[in-house]
PDB file of C-alpha atoms in Angstrom:
ATOM      1  CA  MET A1224      66.533 -24.826  98.134  1.00 94.00           C
ATOM      2  CA  LEU A1225      68.259 -28.098  98.994  1.00 95.00           C
ATOM      3  CA  ALA A1226      67.360 -31.044 101.271  1.00 96.00           C
ATOM      4  CA  THR A1227      70.136 -33.495 102.169  1.00 96.00           C
ATOM      5  CA  LEU A1228      69.382 -36.825 103.861  1.00 95.00           C
ATOM      6  CA  THR A1229      72.015 -38.425 106.099  1.00 95.00           C
ATOM      7  CA  ILE A1230      71.669 -42.109 107.043  1.00 95.00           C
ATOM      8  CA  PRO A1231      73.845 -43.461 109.868  1.00 94.00           C
ATOM      9  CA  ALA A1232      75.972 -46.538 109.340  1.00 94.00           C
ATOM     10  CA  GLY A1233      74.152 -49.804 109.953  1.00 93.00           C
ATOM     11  CA  PHE A1234      70.713 -48.484 108.966  1.00 93.00           C
ATOM     12  CA  VAL A1235      68.989 -50.885 106.576  1.00 92.00           C
ATOM     13  CA  VAL A1236      67.040 -49.176 103.805  1.00 92.00           C
ATOM     14  CA  ASP A1237      64.352 -51.812 103.427  1.00 92.00           C
ATOM     15  CA  ASP A1238      60.621 -51.126 103.119  1.00 91.00           C
ATOM     16  CA  ALA A1239      60.325 -50.259 106.792  1.00 92.00           C
ATOM     17  CA  GLY A1240      63.457 -48.177 106.597  1.00 92.00           C
ATOM     18  CA  ARG A1241      62.168 -46.230 103.578  1.00 91.00           C
ATOM     19  CA  GLU A1242      58.932 -45.562 105.439  1.00 93.00           C
ATOM     20  CA  ALA A1243      60.961 -44.210 108.339  1.00 94.00           C
ATOM     21  CA  LEU A1244      63.001 -42.000 105.972  1.00 94.00           C
ATOM     22  CA  THR A1245      59.804 -40.724 104.391  1.00 94.00           C
ATOM     23  CA  THR A1246      58.450 -39.832 107.845  1.00 94.00           C
ATOM     24  CA  ILE A1247      61.689 -37.994 108.700  1.00 94.00           C
ATOM     25  CA  ALA A1248      61.496 -35.992 105.461  1.00 95.00           C
ATOM     26  CA  ARG A1249      57.861 -35.118 106.128  1.00 94.00           C
ATOM     27  CA  GLN A1250      58.680 -34.016 109.693  1.00 95.00           C
ATOM     28  CA  ALA A1251      61.448 -31.787 108.291  1.00 94.00           C
ATOM     29  CA  GLY A1252      58.824 -30.036 106.171  1.00 95.00           C
ATOM     30  CA  VAL A1253      60.016 -31.370 102.810  1.00 96.00           C
ATOM     31  CA  VAL A1254      57.222 -31.543 100.237  1.00 95.00           C
ATOM     32  CA  LEU A1255      56.915 -35.204  99.255  1.00 94.00           C
ATOM     33  CA  ASN A1256      56.413 -34.759  95.555  1.00 93.00           C
ATOM     34  CA  SER A1257      57.125 -37.440  92.957  1.00 93.00           C
ATOM     35  CA  SER A1258      60.785 -36.460  92.564  1.00 93.00           C
ATOM     36  CA  VAL A1259      61.401 -36.742  96.334  1.00 94.00           C
ATOM     37  CA  VAL A1260      59.666 -40.133  96.527  1.00 93.00           C
ATOM     38  CA  GLU A1261      61.704 -41.277  93.546  1.00 94.00           C
ATOM     39  CA  ALA A1262      64.936 -40.133  95.215  1.00 94.00           C
ATOM     40  CA  LEU A1263      64.088 -42.001  98.432  1.00 93.00           C
ATOM     41  CA  ASN A1264      63.220 -45.168  96.537  1.00 93.00           C
ATOM     42  CA  ALA A1265      66.486 -45.005  94.624  1.00 93.00           C
ATOM     43  CA  ILE A1266      68.623 -45.333  97.804  1.00 94.00           C
ATOM     44  CA  PRO A1267      70.197 -48.831  97.825  1.00 92.00           C
ATOM     45  CA  VAL A1268      69.237 -51.191 100.675  1.00 93.00           C
ATOM     46  CA  ASN A1269      72.817 -51.430 101.931  1.00 92.00           C
ATOM     47  CA  ALA A1270      73.771 -47.806 101.233  1.00 91.00           C
ATOM     48  CA  ALA A1271      74.753 -47.296 104.898  1.00 91.00           C
ATOM     49  CA  ALA A1272      76.004 -50.808 105.591  1.00 90.00           C
ATOM     50  CA  GLU A1273      79.552 -49.752 106.521  1.00 91.00           C
ATOM     51  CA  ARG A1274      79.564 -45.963 106.870  1.00 94.00           C
ATOM     52  CA  ASP A1275      77.218 -42.994 107.019  1.00 95.00           C
ATOM     53  CA  TRP A1276      75.472 -42.228 103.721  1.00 95.00           C
ATOM     54  CA  SER A1277      74.488 -38.730 102.610  1.00 95.00           C
ATOM     55  CA  GLY A1278      72.696 -37.536  99.497  1.00 94.00           C
ATOM     56  CA  THR A1279      70.360 -34.914  98.072  1.00 95.00           C
ATOM     57  CA  VAL A1280      66.687 -35.899  98.037  1.00 95.00           C
ATOM     58  CA  ALA A1281      64.968 -32.616  97.195  1.00 96.00           C
ATOM     59  CA  LEU A1282      65.749 -29.516  95.153  1.00 95.00           C
ATOM     60  CA  GLY A1283      63.774 -26.281  95.064  1.00 95.00           C
ATOM     61  CA  ARG A1284      62.977 -24.317  91.931  1.00 95.00           C
ATOM     62  CA  GLN A1285      65.159 -21.279  91.614  1.00 96.00           C
ATOM     63  CA  VAL A1286      63.472 -17.908  91.323  1.00 97.00           C
ATOM     64  CA  ILE A1287      63.990 -16.075  88.012  1.00 97.00           C
ATOM     65  CA  HIS A1288      63.691 -12.335  88.443  1.00 97.00           C
ATOM     66  CA  GLY A1289      62.236 -10.267  85.626  1.00 97.00           C
ATOM     67  CA  ARG A1290      64.445  -8.602  83.035  1.00 96.00           C
ATOM     68  CA  ARG A1291      64.396  -4.818  82.779  1.00 95.00           C
ATOM     69  CA  ALA A1292      63.066  -3.262  79.595  1.00 95.00           C
ATOM     70  CA  SER A1293      65.888  -2.014  77.376  1.00 95.00           C
ATOM     71  CA  LEU A1294      66.339   0.141  74.294  1.00 95.00           C
ATOM     72  CA  GLU A1295      68.809  -0.665  71.519  1.00 94.00           C
ATOM     73  CA  TRP A1296      69.594   2.174  69.096  1.00 93.00           C
ATOM     74  CA  THR A1297      69.793   0.542  65.656  1.00 91.00           C
ATOM     75  CA  ILE A1298      70.168   3.946  63.948  1.00 88.00           C
ATOM     76  CA  ASP A1299      73.814   4.035  65.096  1.00 77.00           C
ATOM     77  CA  ASP A1300      74.605   0.711  63.401  1.00 68.00           C
ATOM     78  CA  GLU A1301      73.067   1.886  60.131  1.00 56.00           C
ATOM     79  CA  ARG A1302      75.125   5.087  60.114  1.00 52.00           C
ATOM     80  CA  THR A1303      78.342   3.200  60.986  1.00 49.00           C
ATOM     81  CA  ASN A1304      77.895   0.914  57.978  1.00 50.00           C
ATOM     82  CA  GLU A1305      77.248   3.757  55.528  1.00 53.00           C
ATOM     83  CA  VAL A1306      79.945   4.464  52.932  1.00 52.00           C
ATOM     84  CA  VAL A1307      80.118   8.249  52.596  1.00 57.00           C
ATOM     85  CA  SER A1308      82.659  10.908  51.677  1.00 64.00           C
ATOM     86  CA  TYR A1309      84.465  12.919  54.316  1.00 63.00           C
ATOM     87  CA  TYR A1310      82.282  15.883  53.380  1.00 68.00           C
ATOM     88  CA  ASP A1311      79.194  13.872  54.322  1.00 68.00           C
ATOM     89  CA  ARG A1312      80.450  12.406  57.592  1.00 66.00           C
ATOM     90  CA  SER A1313      78.583  14.132  60.389  1.00 68.00           C
ATOM     91  CA  PRO A1314      78.180  13.585  64.162  1.00 66.00           C
ATOM     92  CA  TYR A1315      74.636  14.927  63.893  1.00 73.00           C
ATOM     93  CA  VAL A1316      71.859  12.407  63.235  1.00 69.00           C
ATOM     94  CA  SER A1317      69.216  14.142  61.124  1.00 75.00           C
ATOM     95  CA  ILE A1318      65.929  12.269  61.263  1.00 83.00           C
ATOM     96  CA  THR A1319      62.843  12.290  59.039  1.00 87.00           C
ATOM     97  CA  PRO A1320      59.374  11.255  60.280  1.00 91.00           C
ATOM     98  CA  GLY A1321      58.946   7.494  60.266  1.00 93.00           C
ATOM     99  CA  THR A1322      62.663   6.718  60.614  1.00 94.00           C
ATOM    100  CA  VAL A1323      63.274   3.555  62.637  1.00 95.00           C
ATOM    101  CA  LEU A1324      65.543   4.525  65.523  1.00 94.00           C
ATOM    102  CA  GLY A1325      65.795   1.323  67.534  1.00 95.00           C
ATOM    103  CA  ARG A1326      63.982  -1.495  69.236  1.00 96.00           C
ATOM    104  CA  MET A1327      62.484  -1.679  72.710  1.00 96.00           C
ATOM    105  CA  THR A1328      62.688  -4.988  74.564  1.00 95.00           C
ATOM    106  CA  SER A1329      59.777  -5.295  76.993  1.00 93.00           C
ATOM    107  CA  ALA A1330      60.251  -6.021  80.668  1.00 95.00           C
ATOM    108  CA  THR A1331      59.549  -9.608  81.782  1.00 96.00           C
ATOM    109  CA  PRO A1332      57.505 -10.473  84.890  1.00 95.00           C
ATOM    110  CA  GLY A1333      59.878 -13.184  86.098  1.00 96.00           C
ATOM    111  CA  THR A1334      59.088 -16.664  87.438  1.00 96.00           C
ATOM    112  CA  ASP A1335      58.468 -17.431  91.107  1.00 97.00           C
ATOM    113  CA  GLY A1336      60.676 -19.965  92.820  1.00 97.00           C
ATOM    114  CA  VAL A1337      59.673 -22.675  95.318  1.00 96.00           C
ATOM    115  CA  ASP A1338      61.831 -24.023  98.141  1.00 96.00           C
ATOM    116  CA  VAL A1339      61.887 -27.681  99.258  1.00 96.00           C
ATOM    117  CA  ARG A1340      59.212 -26.906 101.879  1.00 95.00           C
ATOM    118  CA  GLY A1341      56.837 -25.578  99.211  1.00 94.00           C
ATOM    119  CA  GLN A1342      57.257 -21.905 100.153  1.00 96.00           C
ATOM    120  CA  ILE A1343      56.885 -19.497  97.245  1.00 96.00           C
ATOM    121  CA  ILE A1344      59.864 -17.219  96.537  1.00 96.00           C
ATOM    122  CA  ALA A1345      58.356 -14.233  94.759  1.00 96.00           C
ATOM    123  CA  ALA A1346      60.080 -12.980  91.614  1.00 97.00           C
ATOM    124  CA  ARG A1347      60.765  -9.286  91.146  1.00 96.00           C
ATOM    125  CA  PRO A1348      59.200  -7.998  87.925  1.00 96.00           C
ATOM    126  CA  GLY A1349      61.510  -6.255  85.461  1.00 96.00           C
ATOM    127  CA  ALA A1350      61.720  -2.481  85.692  1.00 95.00           C
ATOM    128  CA  VAL A1351      60.676  -0.106  82.950  1.00 93.00           C
ATOM    129  CA  CYS A1352      63.274   1.219  80.516  1.00 94.00           C
ATOM    130  CA  PRO A1353      65.331   3.974  82.230  1.00 93.00           C
ATOM    131  CA  ILE A1354      65.310   6.114  79.054  1.00 94.00           C
ATOM    132  CA  LEU A1355      62.241   8.350  78.757  1.00 94.00           C
ATOM    133  CA  LEU A1356      61.041   8.806  75.177  1.00 94.00           C
ATOM    134  CA  ARG A1357      59.350  12.144  74.637  1.00 93.00           C
ATOM    135  CA  ASP A1358      56.266  12.689  72.465  1.00 93.00           C
ATOM    136  CA  SER A1359      58.365  13.086  69.302  1.00 93.00           C
ATOM    137  CA  ILE A1360      59.344   9.393  69.506  1.00 95.00           C
ATOM    138  CA  GLU A1361      56.900   6.487  69.700  1.00 96.00           C
ATOM    139  CA  THR A1362      57.212   2.806  70.538  1.00 95.00           C
ATOM    140  CA  ARG A1363      55.006   0.605  68.363  1.00 95.00           C
ATOM    141  CA  PRO A1364      53.346  -2.600  69.643  1.00 94.00           C
ATOM    142  CA  ASP A1365      56.064  -4.768  68.081  1.00 94.00           C
ATOM    143  CA  GLY A1366      58.755  -2.840  69.981  1.00 95.00           C
ATOM    144  CA  THR A1367      59.993  -0.768  67.036  1.00 96.00           C
ATOM    145  CA  VAL A1368      61.013   2.758  68.102  1.00 96.00           C
ATOM    146  CA  VAL A1369      60.121   5.302  65.419  1.00 97.00           C
ATOM    147  CA  ALA A1370      60.511   9.067  65.005  1.00 95.00           C
ATOM    148  CA  LYS A1371      57.167  10.887  64.880  1.00 93.00           C
ATOM    149  CA  ALA A1372      58.753  14.167  63.802  1.00 88.00           C
ATOM    150  CA  GLY A1373      61.660  15.303  61.686  1.00 84.00           C
ATOM    151  CA  GLY A1374      64.717  16.970  63.151  1.00 84.00           C
ATOM    152  CA  LEU A1375      67.758  16.063  65.205  1.00 86.00           C
ATOM    153  CA  LEU A1376      67.922  12.946  67.375  1.00 87.00           C
ATOM    154  CA  LEU A1377      68.944  14.151  70.829  1.00 85.00           C
ATOM    155  CA  ARG A1378      69.846  11.615  73.511  1.00 84.00           C
ATOM    156  CA  SER A1379      71.083  11.392  77.062  1.00 84.00           C
ATOM    157  CA  ALA A1380      71.247   8.595  79.607  1.00 85.00           C
ATOM    158  CA  ALA A1381      67.817   9.606  80.888  1.00 90.00           C
ATOM    159  CA  GLU A1382      65.764  10.685  77.839  1.00 92.00           C
ATOM    160  CA  ALA A1383      65.588  10.995  74.061  1.00 92.00           C
ATOM    161  CA  TRP A1384      63.673  13.278  71.721  1.00 91.00           C
ATOM    162  CA  ILE A1385      63.648  14.818  68.260  1.00 91.00           C
ATOM    163  CA  GLY A1386      64.681  18.484  68.305  1.00 88.00           C
ATOM    164  CA  ASN A1387      63.879  20.970  65.544  1.00 86.00           C
ATOM    165  CA  VAL A1388      66.875  23.274  66.136  1.00 91.00           C
ATOM    166  CA  LEU A1389      70.410  22.197  65.280  1.00 90.00           C
ATOM    167  CA  GLU A1390      73.053  24.255  67.079  1.00 91.00           C
ATOM    168  CA  ILE A1391      76.623  23.897  65.793  1.00 92.00           C
ATOM    169  CA  PRO A1392      79.166  25.370  68.238  1.00 90.00           C
ATOM    170  CA  GLY A1393      81.869  25.863  65.600  1.00 92.00           C
ATOM    171  CA  SER A1394      82.094  26.025  61.825  1.00 94.00           C
ATOM    172  CA  VAL A1395      80.769  23.689  59.163  1.00 94.00           C
ATOM    173  CA  ASP A1396      83.939  21.880  58.094  1.00 92.00           C
ATOM    174  CA  PHE A1397      85.369  18.366  58.196  1.00 90.00           C
ATOM    175  CA  SER A1398      84.500  18.128  61.901  1.00 88.00           C
ATOM    176  CA  THR A1399      80.792  18.373  61.079  1.00 88.00           C
ATOM    177  CA  GLY A1400      80.533  17.354  57.437  1.00 89.00           C
ATOM    178  CA  ASN A1401      77.728  18.674  55.249  1.00 91.00           C
ATOM    179  CA  ILE A1402      74.578  19.672  57.112  1.00 91.00           C
ATOM    180  CA  ASP A1403      71.152  18.484  55.962  1.00 88.00           C
ATOM    181  CA  PHE A1404      68.523  19.191  58.598  1.00 87.00           C
ATOM    182  CA  ASP A1405      64.735  19.373  58.883  1.00 83.00           C
ATOM    183  CA  GLY A1406      64.310  22.449  61.065  1.00 87.00           C
ATOM    184  CA  ASP A1407      66.265  25.555  62.069  1.00 93.00           C
ATOM    185  CA  VAL A1408      70.077  25.628  62.054  1.00 95.00           C
ATOM    186  CA  VAL A1409      72.309  27.938  64.111  1.00 96.00           C
ATOM    187  CA  ILE A1410      76.032  27.960  63.198  1.00 96.00           C
ATOM    188  CA  GLU A1411      78.251  29.832  65.650  1.00 95.00           C
ATOM    189  CA  GLY A1412      81.186  29.788  63.219  1.00 95.00           C
ATOM    190  CA  GLY A1413      81.187  29.967  59.422  1.00 96.00           C
ATOM    191  CA  VAL A1414      80.704  27.650  56.466  1.00 96.00           C
ATOM    192  CA  GLN A1415      83.989  26.566  54.896  1.00 95.00           C
ATOM    193  CA  ASP A1416      84.589  26.300  51.137  1.00 95.00           C
ATOM    194  CA  GLY A1417      83.220  23.168  49.490  1.00 93.00           C
ATOM    195  CA  PHE A1418      80.656  22.327  52.150  1.00 94.00           C
ATOM    196  CA  SER A1419      76.876  22.515  51.941  1.00 94.00           C
ATOM    197  CA  VAL A1420      74.159  23.435  54.413  1.00 95.00           C
ATOM    198  CA  ARG A1421      70.477  22.681  53.955  1.00 93.00           C
ATOM    199  CA  ALA A1422      67.778  23.588  56.466  1.00 93.00           C
ATOM    200  CA  THR A1423      64.037  23.400  55.964  1.00 91.00           C
ATOM    201  CA  GLY A1424      63.619  26.221  58.482  1.00 93.00           C
ATOM    202  CA  ASN A1425      65.659  29.344  59.245  1.00 97.00           C
ATOM    203  CA  LEU A1426      69.454  29.472  59.026  1.00 97.00           C
ATOM    204  CA  LEU A1427      71.718  31.714  61.119  1.00 97.00           C
ATOM    205  CA  VAL A1428      75.480  31.880  60.409  1.00 97.00           C
ATOM    206  CA  ASP A1429      77.622  33.984  62.758  1.00 96.00           C
ATOM    207  CA  GLY A1430      80.836  33.577  60.747  1.00 95.00           C
ATOM    208  CA  GLN A1431      81.684  33.981  57.082  1.00 94.00           C
ATOM    209  CA  VAL A1432      80.016  31.867  54.409  1.00 96.00           C
ATOM    210  CA  GLY A1433      82.594  30.695  51.882  1.00 94.00           C
ATOM    211  CA  ALA A1434      82.340  29.112  48.441  1.00 94.00           C
ATOM    212  CA  SER A1435      79.610  26.772  49.597  1.00 94.00           C
ATOM    213  CA  ASN A1436      76.076  25.699  48.778  1.00 95.00           C
ATOM    214  CA  VAL A1437      73.563  27.108  51.252  1.00 96.00           C
ATOM    215  CA  ARG A1438      69.833  26.377  51.105  1.00 96.00           C
ATOM    216  CA  CYS A1439      67.061  27.084  53.588  1.00 97.00           C
ATOM    217  CA  GLY A1440      63.285  27.157  53.500  1.00 96.00           C
ATOM    218  CA  GLY A1441      63.033  30.146  55.811  1.00 97.00           C
ATOM    219  CA  ASP A1442      65.252  33.175  56.413  1.00 97.00           C
ATOM    220  CA  LEU A1443      69.041  33.234  56.042  1.00 97.00           C
ATOM    221  CA  VAL A1444      71.004  35.583  58.278  1.00 97.00           C
ATOM    222  CA  ALA A1445      74.744  35.699  57.501  1.00 95.00           C
ATOM    223  CA  ARG A1446      75.965  38.123  60.154  1.00 94.00           C
ATOM    224  CA  TYR A1447      79.504  38.365  58.848  1.00 93.00           C
ATOM    225  CA  GLY A1448      78.766  38.010  55.145  1.00 94.00           C
ATOM    226  CA  ALA A1449      79.469  35.664  52.235  1.00 95.00           C
ATOM    227  CA  ALA A1450      82.422  35.422  49.850  1.00 94.00           C
ATOM    228  CA  GLY A1451      81.469  32.836  47.259  1.00 88.00           C
ATOM    229  CA  ALA A1452      84.201  33.425  44.623  1.00 87.00           C
ATOM    230  CA  MET A1453      81.468  32.820  42.005  1.00 84.00           C
ATOM    231  CA  ALA A1454      81.308  29.209  43.238  1.00 87.00           C
ATOM    232  CA  GLY A1455      79.080  29.916  46.214  1.00 85.00           C
ATOM    233  CA  GLU A1456      75.336  29.492  45.775  1.00 93.00           C
ATOM    234  CA  VAL A1457      72.365  30.367  47.976  1.00 96.00           C
ATOM    235  CA  ASN A1458      68.730  29.361  47.695  1.00 97.00           C
ATOM    236  CA  VAL A1459      66.620  31.092  50.321  1.00 98.00           C
ATOM    237  CA  GLY A1460      62.882  30.669  50.729  1.00 97.00           C
ATOM    238  CA  GLY A1461      62.496  33.773  52.883  1.00 97.00           C
ATOM    239  CA  MET A1462      64.615  36.853  53.587  1.00 97.00           C
ATOM    240  CA  LEU A1463      68.382  37.030  53.158  1.00 97.00           C
ATOM    241  CA  ALA A1464      70.209  39.404  55.506  1.00 97.00           C
ATOM    242  CA  ALA A1465      74.004  39.775  55.418  1.00 96.00           C
ATOM    243  CA  ARG A1466      76.766  42.271  56.098  1.00 95.00           C
ATOM    244  CA  TYR A1467      78.045  41.914  52.518  1.00 96.00           C
ATOM    245  CA  LEU A1468      77.873  39.539  49.535  1.00 96.00           C
ATOM    246  CA  GLU A1469      80.703  38.885  47.085  1.00 95.00           C
ATOM    247  CA  GLY A1470      80.744  36.355  44.243  1.00 95.00           C
ATOM    248  CA  VAL A1471      77.439  34.755  45.245  1.00 95.00           C
ATOM    249  CA  ARG A1472      74.755  33.375  42.955  1.00 95.00           C
ATOM    250  CA  GLY A1473      71.257  32.177  43.766  1.00 95.00           C
ATOM    251  CA  VAL A1474      67.617  32.890  44.524  1.00 97.00           C
ATOM    252  CA  VAL A1475      66.059  34.853  47.372  1.00 97.00           C
ATOM    253  CA  GLY A1476      62.338  34.250  47.869  1.00 97.00           C
ATOM    254  CA  GLY A1477      61.848  37.230  50.177  1.00 97.00           C
ATOM    255  CA  ASP A1478      63.600  40.534  50.755  1.00 97.00           C
ATOM    256  CA  LEU A1479      67.348  41.091  50.356  1.00 97.00           C
ATOM    257  CA  CYS A1480      68.873  43.152  53.200  1.00 97.00           C
ATOM    258  CA  ILE A1481      72.584  44.026  52.847  1.00 96.00           C
ATOM    259  CA  GLU A1482      74.385  46.223  55.401  1.00 95.00           C
ATOM    260  CA  ARG A1483      77.393  47.244  53.260  1.00 95.00           C
ATOM    261  CA  ASP A1484      77.779  46.144  49.634  1.00 94.00           C
ATOM    262  CA  ILE A1485      77.153  43.562  46.926  1.00 95.00           C
ATOM    263  CA  VAL A1486      80.039  42.715  44.574  1.00 95.00           C
ATOM    264  CA  ASP A1487      80.035  40.378  41.535  1.00 94.00           C
ATOM    265  CA  CYS A1488      76.784  38.637  42.511  1.00 94.00           C
ATOM    266  CA  GLU A1489      73.994  37.146  40.402  1.00 95.00           C
ATOM    267  CA  LEU A1490      70.816  37.057  42.497  1.00 95.00           C
ATOM    268  CA  ASP A1491      67.156  36.599  41.614  1.00 97.00           C
ATOM    269  CA  VAL A1492      65.343  38.510  44.377  1.00 97.00           C
ATOM    270  CA  GLU A1493      61.593  37.942  44.476  1.00 96.00           C
ATOM    271  CA  GLY A1494      61.022  40.424  47.326  1.00 96.00           C
ATOM    272  CA  GLY A1495      62.337  43.938  47.908  1.00 95.00           C
TER     273      GLY A1495
END
């Protein structure tokens, strides 16, 4: 990538001398392009009058390897800047179809380099993005990454997709915030007082449902039961099945199936 010319002391860089230097450069394999000729012509006549002279006469063009495609999740920045109550702060990213999730930067092919002898130094093209986007997420021609389906944005270091089942390992409380999800929701714990859960699909709650607002488009199964203290409200599109109900108001679009008893409830049941 670099050609250095050394002239011994006493060598006169006149016209004959420059011709000799040009011949030496050619014999060394240096491509005599305009910049090399210009560098040789710029050497002073008496450059080596008293001592050896050394200088660079040719530079190669550095190779620029391609940049790997990358994905930046802009959805995280939008959620960080939101001003919400503690009830609405949630670690779960619920997505609707058409939501912009991020931006994909395309890989670049790179630029070949050339050494001082004219040899091509091939550039390595940029690799594809290491994150695989499943069919539920699309990349548009302008690089915008958009959700094709509604649900939960699920990500790992290797892939990303939109899931239609939200599984909560504990209870709905300040650790999760209110839940608003397009799809099915499974809650391994309960729903604490003052919180709300909305699911467009089915809803399964293993623990107790407190004085909370619970809505689902499909079936609601409250395995432990619900104690709403007349402040709890349910709106169920399908069947409601529970161990017991106490102090609950709301609408059940399908059948109502209670294992033990109903106390102080106001329910509009459209099924059996």
